[in-house]
Coordinates of C-alpha atoms in Angstrom, one line a residue:
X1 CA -3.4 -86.2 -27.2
X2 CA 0.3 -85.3 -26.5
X3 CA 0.4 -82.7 -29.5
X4 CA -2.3 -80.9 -28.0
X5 CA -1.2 -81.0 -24.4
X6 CA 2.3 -79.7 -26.8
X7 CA -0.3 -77.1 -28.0
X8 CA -1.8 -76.1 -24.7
X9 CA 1.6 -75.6 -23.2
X10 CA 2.8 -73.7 -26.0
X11 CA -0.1 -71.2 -25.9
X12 CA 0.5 -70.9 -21.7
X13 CA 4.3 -70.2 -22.8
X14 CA 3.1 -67.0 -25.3
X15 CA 0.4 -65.7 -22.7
X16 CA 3.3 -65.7 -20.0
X17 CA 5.5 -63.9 -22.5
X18 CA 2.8 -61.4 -22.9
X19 CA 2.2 -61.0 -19.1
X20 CA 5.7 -60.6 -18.9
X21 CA 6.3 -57.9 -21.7
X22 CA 2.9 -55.9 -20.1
X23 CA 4.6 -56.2 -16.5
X24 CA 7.7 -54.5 -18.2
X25 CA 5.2 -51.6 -20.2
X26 CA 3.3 -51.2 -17.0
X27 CA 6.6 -50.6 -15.0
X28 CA 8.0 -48.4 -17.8
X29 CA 4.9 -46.1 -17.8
X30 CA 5.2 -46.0 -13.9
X31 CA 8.4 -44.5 -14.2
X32 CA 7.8 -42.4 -16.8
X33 CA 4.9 -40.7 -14.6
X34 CA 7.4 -40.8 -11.7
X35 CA 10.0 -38.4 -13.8
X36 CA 7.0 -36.7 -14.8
X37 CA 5.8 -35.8 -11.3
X38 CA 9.4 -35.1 -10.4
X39 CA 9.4 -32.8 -13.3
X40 CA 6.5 -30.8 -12.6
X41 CA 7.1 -30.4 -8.8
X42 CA 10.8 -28.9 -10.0
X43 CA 8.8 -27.0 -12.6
X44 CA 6.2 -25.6 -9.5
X45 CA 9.7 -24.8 -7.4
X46 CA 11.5 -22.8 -10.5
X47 CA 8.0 -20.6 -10.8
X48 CA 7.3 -20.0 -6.8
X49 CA 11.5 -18.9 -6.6
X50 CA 11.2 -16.7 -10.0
X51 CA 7.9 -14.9 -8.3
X52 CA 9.8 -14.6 -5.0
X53 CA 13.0 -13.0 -7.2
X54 CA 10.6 -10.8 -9.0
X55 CA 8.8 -9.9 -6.0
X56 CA 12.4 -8.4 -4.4
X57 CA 12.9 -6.6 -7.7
X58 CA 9.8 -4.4 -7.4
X59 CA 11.2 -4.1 -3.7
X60 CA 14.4 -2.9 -4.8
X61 CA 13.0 -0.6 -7.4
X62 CA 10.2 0.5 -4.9
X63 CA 13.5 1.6 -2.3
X64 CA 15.2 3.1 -5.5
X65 CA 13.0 5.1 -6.3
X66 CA 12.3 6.5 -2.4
X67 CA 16.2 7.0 -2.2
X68 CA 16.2 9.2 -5.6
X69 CA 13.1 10.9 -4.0
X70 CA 15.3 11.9 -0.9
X71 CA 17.8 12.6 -2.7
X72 CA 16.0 15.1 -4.6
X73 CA 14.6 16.5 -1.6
X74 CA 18.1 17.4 -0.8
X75 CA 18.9 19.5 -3.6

């Protein structure tokens, strides 16, 4: 009887390990898809500022090319 209330208590002392070490998976994974999101929204900011940037460029080159008409007008 006591080796298998040893047994019994032995076998509660492995599941609990393995709780334990799923706990730790679980909260590793949660992080991971924390630095994920974090990536992605960073990712979703570099994209809407390079559109912004390119979207001056075509106005820059858009006044360029008016000033070069004027100019041209000139001569």
């Amino acid at each position: 009887r006591d080796r298998l209330v040893y047994q019994m208590d032995s076998l509660v002392n492995q599941m609990d390990r393995l709780v334990y070490q799923m706990d730790r998976h679980v909260y590793q994974m949660d992080r991971l898809v924390y630095q994920m999101d974090r990536l992605v929204y960073q990712m979703d900011r570099l994209v809407y500022q390079m559109d912004r940037l390119v979207d001056q460029m075509d106005m820059l080159v858009d006044q360029m090319g008016s000033l070069v008409y004027q100019m041209d007008r000139l001569v």
